[in-house]
């Protein structure tokens, strides 16, 4: 496992070093004061860093939810967390608000509040349905995901033309506005959420087997769930507020990691983090390479890959 982790670290470093050179045009000289040097340092390097952070956060969030709910289709998008953030940011864009608190942008705070509101509603729905069992939480999350998606479309419908276009492009999931400010906005959310999740790697192993076993081993299941929900909410708030919703990363990458590296979360957390970052960087590199003069939203690329991927998985399971 340590060898595999080392290989992924090397791949991540090579990706971060090599991807900025690639795109609509290949950059060969970065030391010059010309256009290539400016594009490399001011556009591509921040974009690659942002893609890595967002991909790592999305993949790790998917891994956590799949372990907690013992369901390979569970992600922040299917459980309402990302939809809550998306709705809050859509409202923010529609009202044209702009402020920051202690260096954290208002849109990031709005995304975090939306994610936390979604978590709170999921818990209350599950309790109303008869407890905090996995099935109740899953059903509550799916219901809220559809609800938030619907009212987000309602907000878009009543927005003015400029805000509606901005929201539509943003909901496709794009890294086109990447700069170092965006990287610094996302970084604290991703780092804090990742470190919090890393403290519960043992608990994730037990939760992935069952709540009863976890409780028999001394795990405070309700407390651990709340902390993991909060960690995922932090990361999703950072990603959604800057890049919008980017789908399928949180499903595909954890699935690949479990197939390649096993199910033990002690190293799987870090492997998923690294592979998620690598995956989204190369998806975004493809997105900014296939068009001339404009950027294809990376969310379209991940969706085009994600659809066939799950069709193949379903067909394989049907044959078993």
mmCIF file of C-alpha atoms in Angstrom:
data_model
loop_
_atom_site.group_PDB
_atom_site.id
_atom_site.type_symbol
_atom_site.label_atom_id
_atom_site.label_comp_id
_atom_site.label_asym_id
_atom_site.label_seq_id
_atom_site.Cartn_x
_atom_site.Cartn_y
_atom_site.Cartn_z
ATOM 1 C CA UNK A 1 0.000 0.000 0.000
ATOM 2 C CA UNK A 2 2.808 2.431 0.788
ATOM 3 C CA UNK A 3 4.356 1.694 -2.593
ATOM 4 C CA UNK A 4 1.057 2.503 -4.313
ATOM 5 C CA UNK A 5 0.772 5.708 -2.330
ATOM 6 C CA UNK A 6 4.288 6.711 -3.345
ATOM 7 C CA UNK A 7 3.462 6.034 -7.008
ATOM 8 C CA UNK A 8 0.385 8.272 -6.761
ATOM 9 C CA UNK A 9 2.420 11.033 -5.113
ATOM 10 C CA UNK A 10 4.898 10.904 -7.997
ATOM 11 C CA UNK A 11 2.042 10.938 -10.540
ATOM 12 C CA UNK A 12 0.483 13.912 -8.767
ATOM 13 C CA UNK A 13 3.761 15.846 -8.844
ATOM 14 C CA UNK A 14 4.294 15.051 -12.528
ATOM 15 C CA UNK A 15 0.715 16.100 -13.269
ATOM 16 C CA UNK A 16 1.098 19.424 -11.464
ATOM 17 C CA UNK A 17 4.385 20.076 -13.258
ATOM 18 C CA UNK A 18 3.338 18.948 -16.724
ATOM 19 C CA UNK A 19 -0.317 19.933 -17.144
ATOM 20 C CA UNK A 20 0.298 23.727 -17.234
ATOM 21 C CA UNK A 21 2.312 23.295 -20.428
ATOM 22 C CA UNK A 22 -0.624 21.692 -22.232
ATOM 23 C CA UNK A 23 -3.840 23.180 -23.521
ATOM 24 C CA UNK A 24 -5.166 24.903 -26.620
ATOM 25 C CA UNK A 25 -1.511 25.520 -27.451
ATOM 26 C CA UNK A 26 1.618 23.876 -26.048
ATOM 27 C CA UNK A 27 3.915 26.228 -24.118
ATOM 28 C CA UNK A 28 7.596 25.541 -24.598
ATOM 29 C CA UNK A 29 9.231 28.574 -22.908
ATOM 30 C CA UNK A 30 8.075 29.939 -19.574
ATOM 31 C CA UNK A 31 10.987 32.156 -18.647
ATOM 32 C CA UNK A 32 10.259 34.740 -21.291
ATOM 33 C CA UNK A 33 8.410 37.944 -20.590
ATOM 34 C CA UNK A 34 6.113 37.345 -23.563
ATOM 35 C CA UNK A 35 2.590 35.995 -23.851
ATOM 36 C CA UNK A 36 3.535 32.363 -23.185
ATOM 37 C CA UNK A 37 5.127 33.194 -19.862
ATOM 38 C CA UNK A 38 2.140 35.294 -18.808
ATOM 39 C CA UNK A 39 -0.362 32.593 -19.797
ATOM 40 C CA UNK A 40 1.660 29.916 -18.007
ATOM 41 C CA UNK A 41 2.062 31.687 -14.653
ATOM 42 C CA UNK A 42 -1.111 33.765 -14.495
ATOM 43 C CA UNK A 43 -3.633 31.395 -16.095
ATOM 44 C CA UNK A 44 -2.553 27.788 -16.372
ATOM 45 C CA UNK A 45 -0.674 27.258 -13.101
ATOM 46 C CA UNK A 46 -3.550 28.607 -10.938
ATOM 47 C CA UNK A 47 -6.046 26.613 -12.995
ATOM 48 C CA UNK A 48 -4.141 23.364 -12.554
ATOM 49 C CA UNK A 49 -3.785 23.951 -8.816
ATOM 50 C CA UNK A 50 -7.490 24.736 -8.513
ATOM 51 C CA UNK A 51 -8.436 21.652 -10.537
ATOM 52 C CA UNK A 52 -6.275 19.450 -8.303
ATOM 53 C CA UNK A 53 -7.794 20.839 -5.088
ATOM 54 C CA UNK A 54 -11.359 20.548 -6.375
ATOM 55 C CA UNK A 55 -10.876 17.046 -7.764
ATOM 56 C CA UNK A 56 -9.289 15.864 -4.523
ATOM 57 C CA UNK A 57 -12.119 17.340 -2.448
ATOM 58 C CA UNK A 58 -14.866 15.880 -4.654
ATOM 59 C CA UNK A 59 -13.308 12.408 -4.704
ATOM 60 C CA UNK A 60 -12.665 12.366 -0.956
ATOM 61 C CA UNK A 61 -16.201 13.565 -0.232
ATOM 62 C CA UNK A 62 -17.574 10.733 -2.343
ATOM 63 C CA UNK A 63 -15.395 8.190 -0.550
ATOM 64 C CA UNK A 64 -16.615 9.360 2.862
ATOM 65 C CA UNK A 65 -20.285 9.229 1.924
ATOM 66 C CA UNK A 66 -19.948 5.835 0.263
ATOM 67 C CA UNK A 67 -18.319 4.453 3.403
ATOM 68 C CA UNK A 68 -20.867 6.015 5.757
ATOM 69 C CA UNK A 69 -23.872 4.820 3.773
ATOM 70 C CA UNK A 70 -22.346 1.595 2.419
ATOM 71 C CA UNK A 71 -23.544 2.563 -1.047
ATOM 72 C CA UNK A 72 -21.242 3.049 -4.041
ATOM 73 C CA UNK A 73 -23.650 5.631 -5.535
ATOM 74 C CA UNK A 74 -23.667 7.926 -2.509
ATOM 75 C CA UNK A 75 -22.037 11.314 -3.138
ATOM 76 C CA UNK A 76 -22.523 14.891 -1.893
ATOM 77 C CA UNK A 77 -24.652 15.462 -5.003
ATOM 78 C CA UNK A 78 -27.017 12.548 -4.440
ATOM 79 C CA UNK A 79 -27.363 13.395 -0.734
ATOM 80 C CA UNK A 80 -28.250 17.060 -1.048
ATOM 81 C CA UNK A 81 -25.109 18.669 0.390
ATOM 82 C CA UNK A 82 -23.869 19.985 -2.948
ATOM 83 C CA UNK A 83 -27.407 20.926 -4.014
ATOM 84 C CA UNK A 84 -27.811 23.023 -0.877
ATOM 85 C CA UNK A 85 -24.562 24.840 -1.631
ATOM 86 C CA UNK A 86 -25.596 25.313 -5.247
ATOM 87 C CA UNK A 87 -28.920 26.854 -4.254
ATOM 88 C CA UNK A 88 -27.259 29.264 -1.826
ATOM 89 C CA UNK A 89 -24.716 30.405 -4.409
ATOM 90 C CA UNK A 90 -27.469 30.798 -7.035
ATOM 91 C CA UNK A 91 -29.305 33.111 -4.645
ATOM 92 C CA UNK A 92 -26.069 34.981 -4.005
ATOM 93 C CA UNK A 93 -25.486 35.517 -7.717
ATOM 94 C CA UNK A 94 -29.095 36.556 -8.284
ATOM 95 C CA UNK A 95 -29.011 39.221 -5.572
ATOM 96 C CA UNK A 96 -25.578 40.471 -6.643
ATOM 97 C CA UNK A 97 -24.192 40.568 -3.103
ATOM 98 C CA UNK A 98 -20.514 41.131 -2.356
ATOM 99 C CA UNK A 99 -18.685 41.157 0.988
ATOM 100 C CA UNK A 100 -16.211 39.093 3.003
ATOM 101 C CA UNK A 101 -15.695 38.217 6.664
ATOM 102 C CA UNK A 102 -12.197 37.717 8.127
ATOM 103 C CA UNK A 103 -10.883 37.125 4.636
ATOM 104 C CA UNK A 104 -13.526 34.547 3.661
ATOM 105 C CA UNK A 105 -15.663 35.629 0.722
ATOM 106 C CA UNK A 106 -19.397 35.958 1.166
ATOM 107 C CA UNK A 107 -20.111 33.487 -1.615
ATOM 108 C CA UNK A 108 -18.032 30.826 0.185
ATOM 109 C CA UNK A 109 -19.941 31.491 3.398
ATOM 110 C CA UNK A 110 -23.226 31.267 1.502
ATOM 111 C CA UNK A 111 -22.172 27.910 0.056
ATOM 112 C CA UNK A 112 -21.192 26.631 3.507
ATOM 113 C CA UNK A 113 -24.491 27.761 5.020
ATOM 114 C CA UNK A 114 -26.378 26.025 2.211
ATOM 115 C CA UNK A 115 -24.463 22.800 2.774
ATOM 116 C CA UNK A 116 -25.010 22.912 6.543
ATOM 117 C CA UNK A 117 -28.696 23.693 6.056
ATOM 118 C CA UNK A 118 -28.969 20.651 3.814
ATOM 119 C CA UNK A 119 -27.275 18.444 6.431
ATOM 120 C CA UNK A 120 -29.601 19.757 9.142
ATOM 121 C CA UNK A 121 -32.669 19.076 7.023
ATOM 122 C CA UNK A 122 -31.451 15.582 6.131
ATOM 123 C CA UNK A 123 -31.043 14.737 9.808
ATOM 124 C CA UNK A 124 -34.482 16.090 10.689
ATOM 125 C CA UNK A 125 -36.115 14.233 7.814
ATOM 126 C CA UNK A 126 -34.403 11.012 8.896
ATOM 127 C CA UNK A 127 -35.537 11.472 12.495
ATOM 128 C CA UNK A 128 -39.081 12.168 11.356
ATOM 129 C CA UNK A 129 -38.958 8.987 9.255
ATOM 130 C CA UNK A 130 -38.097 6.935 12.330
ATOM 131 C CA UNK A 131 -34.431 7.342 13.176
ATOM 132 C CA UNK A 132 -30.967 8.026 11.828
ATOM 133 C CA UNK A 133 -30.591 4.730 10.005
ATOM 134 C CA UNK A 134 -28.585 4.678 6.799
ATOM 135 C CA UNK A 135 -31.664 4.163 4.600
ATOM 136 C CA UNK A 136 -33.492 7.099 6.205
ATOM 137 C CA UNK A 137 -30.518 9.421 5.716
ATOM 138 C CA UNK A 138 -30.113 8.319 2.099
ATOM 139 C CA UNK A 139 -33.774 8.875 1.286
ATOM 140 C CA UNK A 140 -33.752 12.249 3.021
ATOM 141 C CA UNK A 141 -30.675 13.304 1.083
ATOM 142 C CA UNK A 142 -32.125 12.266 -2.274
ATOM 143 C CA UNK A 143 -35.372 14.111 -1.554
ATOM 144 C CA UNK A 144 -33.493 17.279 -0.598
ATOM 145 C CA UNK A 145 -31.241 17.012 -3.620
ATOM 146 C CA UNK A 146 -34.251 17.081 -5.944
ATOM 147 C CA UNK A 147 -35.882 19.856 -3.916
ATOM 148 C CA UNK A 148 -32.844 22.149 -3.962
ATOM 149 C CA UNK A 149 -32.283 21.459 -7.658
ATOM 150 C CA UNK A 150 -35.881 22.477 -8.378
ATOM 151 C CA UNK A 151 -35.770 25.744 -6.459
ATOM 152 C CA UNK A 152 -32.370 26.544 -7.993
ATOM 153 C CA UNK A 153 -34.044 26.325 -11.415
ATOM 154 C CA UNK A 154 -36.833 28.549 -10.063
ATOM 155 C CA UNK A 155 -34.255 31.151 -9.010
ATOM 156 C CA UNK A 156 -32.724 30.990 -12.490
ATOM 157 C CA UNK A 157 -36.125 31.465 -14.113
ATOM 158 C CA UNK A 158 -36.845 34.705 -12.257
ATOM 159 C CA UNK A 159 -33.294 36.089 -12.595
ATOM 160 C CA UNK A 160 -32.391 38.760 -15.120
ATOM 161 C CA UNK A 161 -30.707 37.738 -18.363
ATOM 162 C CA UNK A 162 -27.175 38.463 -17.142
ATOM 163 C CA UNK A 163 -27.564 36.615 -13.841
ATOM 164 C CA UNK A 164 -29.355 33.704 -15.520
ATOM 165 C CA UNK A 165 -26.550 33.237 -18.050
ATOM 166 C CA UNK A 166 -23.946 33.425 -15.294
ATOM 167 C CA UNK A 167 -25.814 30.851 -13.199
ATOM 168 C CA UNK A 168 -26.309 28.501 -16.162
ATOM 169 C CA UNK A 169 -22.611 28.554 -17.034
ATOM 170 C CA UNK A 170 -21.707 28.170 -13.367
ATOM 171 C CA UNK A 171 -23.995 25.136 -12.865
ATOM 172 C CA UNK A 172 -22.135 23.339 -15.674
ATOM 173 C CA UNK A 173 -19.033 23.239 -13.454
ATOM 174 C CA UNK A 174 -16.160 25.268 -14.843
ATOM 175 C CA UNK A 175 -12.619 26.265 -13.903
ATOM 176 C CA UNK A 176 -12.513 29.065 -16.452
ATOM 177 C CA UNK A 177 -12.328 31.822 -13.812
ATOM 178 C CA UNK A 178 -9.347 30.280 -12.024
ATOM 179 C CA UNK A 179 -6.670 32.536 -10.570
ATOM 180 C CA UNK A 180 -4.546 32.505 -7.431
ATOM 181 C CA UNK A 181 -7.301 34.243 -5.465
ATOM 182 C CA UNK A 182 -9.643 31.364 -6.316
ATOM 183 C CA UNK A 183 -6.984 28.842 -5.256
ATOM 184 C CA UNK A 184 -6.544 30.619 -1.920
ATOM 185 C CA UNK A 185 -10.320 30.688 -1.401
ATOM 186 C CA UNK A 186 -10.649 26.937 -1.884
ATOM 187 C CA UNK A 187 -7.439 25.874 -0.117
ATOM 188 C CA UNK A 188 -8.492 26.394 3.547
ATOM 189 C CA UNK A 189 -11.796 24.589 3.002
ATOM 190 C CA UNK A 190 -10.144 21.578 1.353
ATOM 191 C CA UNK A 191 -7.250 21.356 3.814
ATOM 192 C CA UNK A 192 -9.425 21.657 6.928
ATOM 193 C CA UNK A 193 -11.983 19.143 5.627
ATOM 194 C CA UNK A 194 -9.284 16.659 4.594
ATOM 195 C CA UNK A 195 -7.474 16.827 7.927
ATOM 196 C CA UNK A 196 -10.747 16.321 9.775
ATOM 197 C CA UNK A 197 -11.616 13.272 7.662
ATOM 198 C CA UNK A 198 -8.116 11.860 8.176
ATOM 199 C CA UNK A 199 -8.786 11.718 11.919
ATOM 200 C CA UNK A 200 -11.656 9.285 11.312
ATOM 201 C CA UNK A 201 -10.058 6.769 8.955
ATOM 202 C CA UNK A 202 -10.508 3.898 11.428
ATOM 203 C CA UNK A 203 -14.128 4.878 12.007
ATOM 204 C CA UNK A 204 -14.748 4.891 8.249
ATOM 205 C CA UNK A 205 -13.560 1.274 8.069
ATOM 206 C CA UNK A 206 -16.044 0.294 10.765
ATOM 207 C CA UNK A 207 -18.938 2.361 9.399
ATOM 208 C CA UNK A 208 -18.448 0.793 5.982
ATOM 209 C CA UNK A 209 -19.179 -2.602 7.584
ATOM 210 C CA UNK A 210 -22.176 -1.513 9.663
ATOM 211 C CA UNK A 211 -23.331 0.811 12.424
ATOM 212 C CA UNK A 212 -23.839 -2.051 14.869
ATOM 213 C CA UNK A 213 -20.258 -3.269 14.503
ATOM 214 C CA UNK A 214 -18.968 0.285 14.761
ATOM 215 C CA UNK A 215 -20.873 0.838 18.010
ATOM 216 C CA UNK A 216 -19.655 -2.478 19.395
ATOM 217 C CA UNK A 217 -16.086 -1.268 18.800
ATOM 218 C CA UNK A 218 -16.686 1.930 20.748
ATOM 219 C CA UNK A 219 -17.467 4.310 17.879
ATOM 220 C CA UNK A 220 -19.892 7.125 18.695
ATOM 221 C CA UNK A 221 -21.746 6.737 15.403
ATOM 222 C CA UNK A 222 -23.923 9.863 15.632
ATOM 223 C CA UNK A 223 -21.005 12.093 16.598
ATOM 224 C CA UNK A 224 -18.756 10.662 13.876
ATOM 225 C CA UNK A 225 -21.474 11.123 11.255
ATOM 226 C CA UNK A 226 -21.941 14.756 12.277
ATOM 227 C CA UNK A 227 -18.218 15.462 12.085
ATOM 228 C CA UNK A 228 -17.861 13.771 8.700
ATOM 229 C CA UNK A 229 -20.905 15.594 7.359
ATOM 230 C CA UNK A 230 -19.358 18.865 8.526
ATOM 231 C CA UNK A 231 -16.000 18.023 6.910
ATOM 232 C CA UNK A 232 -17.672 17.210 3.589
ATOM 233 C CA UNK A 233 -19.780 20.373 3.842
ATOM 234 C CA UNK A 234 -16.620 22.444 4.293
ATOM 235 C CA UNK A 235 -14.999 21.009 1.193
ATOM 236 C CA UNK A 236 -18.121 21.221 -0.940
ATOM 237 C CA UNK A 237 -18.651 24.843 0.091
ATOM 238 C CA UNK A 238 -15.184 25.748 -1.136
ATOM 239 C CA UNK A 239 -15.535 23.850 -4.416
ATOM 240 C CA UNK A 240 -19.088 24.891 -5.292
ATOM 241 C CA UNK A 241 -18.576 28.572 -4.461
ATOM 242 C CA UNK A 242 -15.703 28.849 -6.948
ATOM 243 C CA UNK A 243 -16.268 26.190 -9.620
ATOM 244 C CA UNK A 244 -19.924 25.248 -9.418
ATOM 245 C CA UNK A 245 -21.155 21.655 -9.276
ATOM 246 C CA UNK A 246 -18.823 19.174 -11.014
ATOM 247 C CA UNK A 247 -20.439 15.765 -11.179
ATOM 248 C CA UNK A 248 -19.294 12.133 -11.241
ATOM 249 C CA UNK A 249 -15.806 12.708 -9.766
ATOM 250 C CA UNK A 250 -17.062 11.668 -6.326
ATOM 251 C CA UNK A 251 -18.466 8.441 -7.752
ATOM 252 C CA UNK A 252 -15.843 7.322 -10.259
ATOM 253 C CA UNK A 253 -12.592 7.991 -8.396
ATOM 254 C CA UNK A 254 -13.474 6.184 -5.112
ATOM 255 C CA UNK A 255 -14.729 3.254 -7.184
ATOM 256 C CA UNK A 256 -11.433 3.059 -9.073
ATOM 257 C CA UNK A 257 -9.425 3.378 -5.857
ATOM 258 C CA UNK A 258 -11.272 0.537 -4.157
ATOM 259 C CA UNK A 259 -10.765 -1.682 -7.224
ATOM 260 C CA UNK A 260 -7.044 -0.885 -7.401
ATOM 261 C CA UNK A 261 -6.026 -0.497 -3.756
ATOM 262 C CA UNK A 262 -8.577 -2.327 -1.595
ATOM 263 C CA UNK A 263 -11.046 -1.010 0.962
ATOM 264 C CA UNK A 264 -8.895 -0.100 3.985
ATOM 265 C CA UNK A 265 -9.313 3.622 4.576
ATOM 266 C CA UNK A 266 -5.996 4.136 6.357
ATOM 267 C CA UNK A 267 -4.263 4.690 2.990
ATOM 268 C CA UNK A 268 -7.367 4.818 0.797
ATOM 269 C CA UNK A 269 -8.213 8.334 2.036
ATOM 270 C CA UNK A 270 -4.890 9.700 0.757
ATOM 271 C CA UNK A 271 -4.980 7.668 -2.461
ATOM 272 C CA UNK A 272 -8.460 8.931 -3.275
ATOM 273 C CA UNK A 273 -7.381 12.488 -2.529
ATOM 274 C CA UNK A 274 -4.427 12.229 -4.916
ATOM 275 C CA UNK A 275 -6.204 10.338 -7.692
ATOM 276 C CA UNK A 276 -9.160 12.725 -7.548
ATOM 277 C CA UNK A 277 -6.854 15.673 -8.040
ATOM 278 C CA UNK A 278 -4.984 13.977 -10.887
ATOM 279 C CA UNK A 279 -8.221 12.954 -12.597
ATOM 280 C CA UNK A 280 -9.794 16.424 -12.605
ATOM 281 C CA UNK A 281 -6.567 18.107 -13.741
ATOM 282 C CA UNK A 282 -6.441 15.926 -16.858
ATOM 283 C CA UNK A 283 -10.189 16.325 -17.470
ATOM 284 C CA UNK A 284 -9.742 20.092 -17.342
ATOM 285 C CA UNK A 285 -6.670 19.888 -19.567
ATOM 286 C CA UNK A 286 -8.831 18.083 -22.111
ATOM 287 C CA UNK A 287 -11.620 20.659 -21.658
ATOM 288 C CA UNK A 288 -9.320 23.568 -22.481
ATOM 289 C CA UNK A 289 -7.675 21.715 -25.370
ATOM 290 C CA UNK A 290 -10.657 20.650 -27.480
ATOM 291 C CA UNK A 291 -11.977 24.160 -28.193
ATOM 292 C CA UNK A 292 -10.277 27.213 -29.665
ATOM 293 C CA UNK A 293 -10.818 30.625 -28.118
ATOM 294 C CA UNK A 294 -13.109 29.349 -25.345
ATOM 295 C CA UNK A 295 -13.181 26.846 -22.481
ATOM 296 C CA UNK A 296 -15.463 23.833 -22.374
ATOM 297 C CA UNK A 297 -16.847 23.476 -18.811
ATOM 298 C CA UNK A 298 -15.038 20.598 -17.148
ATOM 299 C CA UNK A 299 -18.339 19.355 -15.708
ATOM 300 C CA UNK A 300 -19.347 18.353 -19.252
ATOM 301 C CA UNK A 301 -16.183 16.259 -19.620
ATOM 302 C CA UNK A 302 -16.677 14.460 -16.288
ATOM 303 C CA UNK A 303 -20.322 13.768 -17.158
ATOM 304 C CA UNK A 304 -19.397 12.367 -20.577
ATOM 305 C CA UNK A 305 -16.911 10.030 -18.889
ATOM 306 C CA UNK A 306 -19.168 9.206 -15.935
ATOM 307 C CA UNK A 307 -22.189 8.047 -17.940
ATOM 308 C CA UNK A 308 -20.449 5.255 -19.904
ATOM 309 C CA UNK A 309 -18.420 4.334 -16.816
ATOM 310 C CA UNK A 310 -21.512 3.458 -14.827
ATOM 311 C CA UNK A 311 -23.131 1.712 -17.732
ATOM 312 C CA UNK A 312 -20.105 -0.592 -17.878
ATOM 313 C CA UNK A 313 -20.227 -1.159 -14.113
ATOM 314 C CA UNK A 314 -23.938 -2.036 -14.229
ATOM 315 C CA UNK A 315 -23.431 -4.437 -17.142
ATOM 316 C CA UNK A 316 -20.589 -6.188 -15.317
ATOM 317 C CA UNK A 317 -22.679 -6.569 -12.175
ATOM 318 C CA UNK A 318 -25.586 -7.922 -14.210
ATOM 319 C CA UNK A 319 -23.352 -10.707 -15.530
ATOM 320 C CA UNK A 320 -22.215 -11.773 -12.069
#
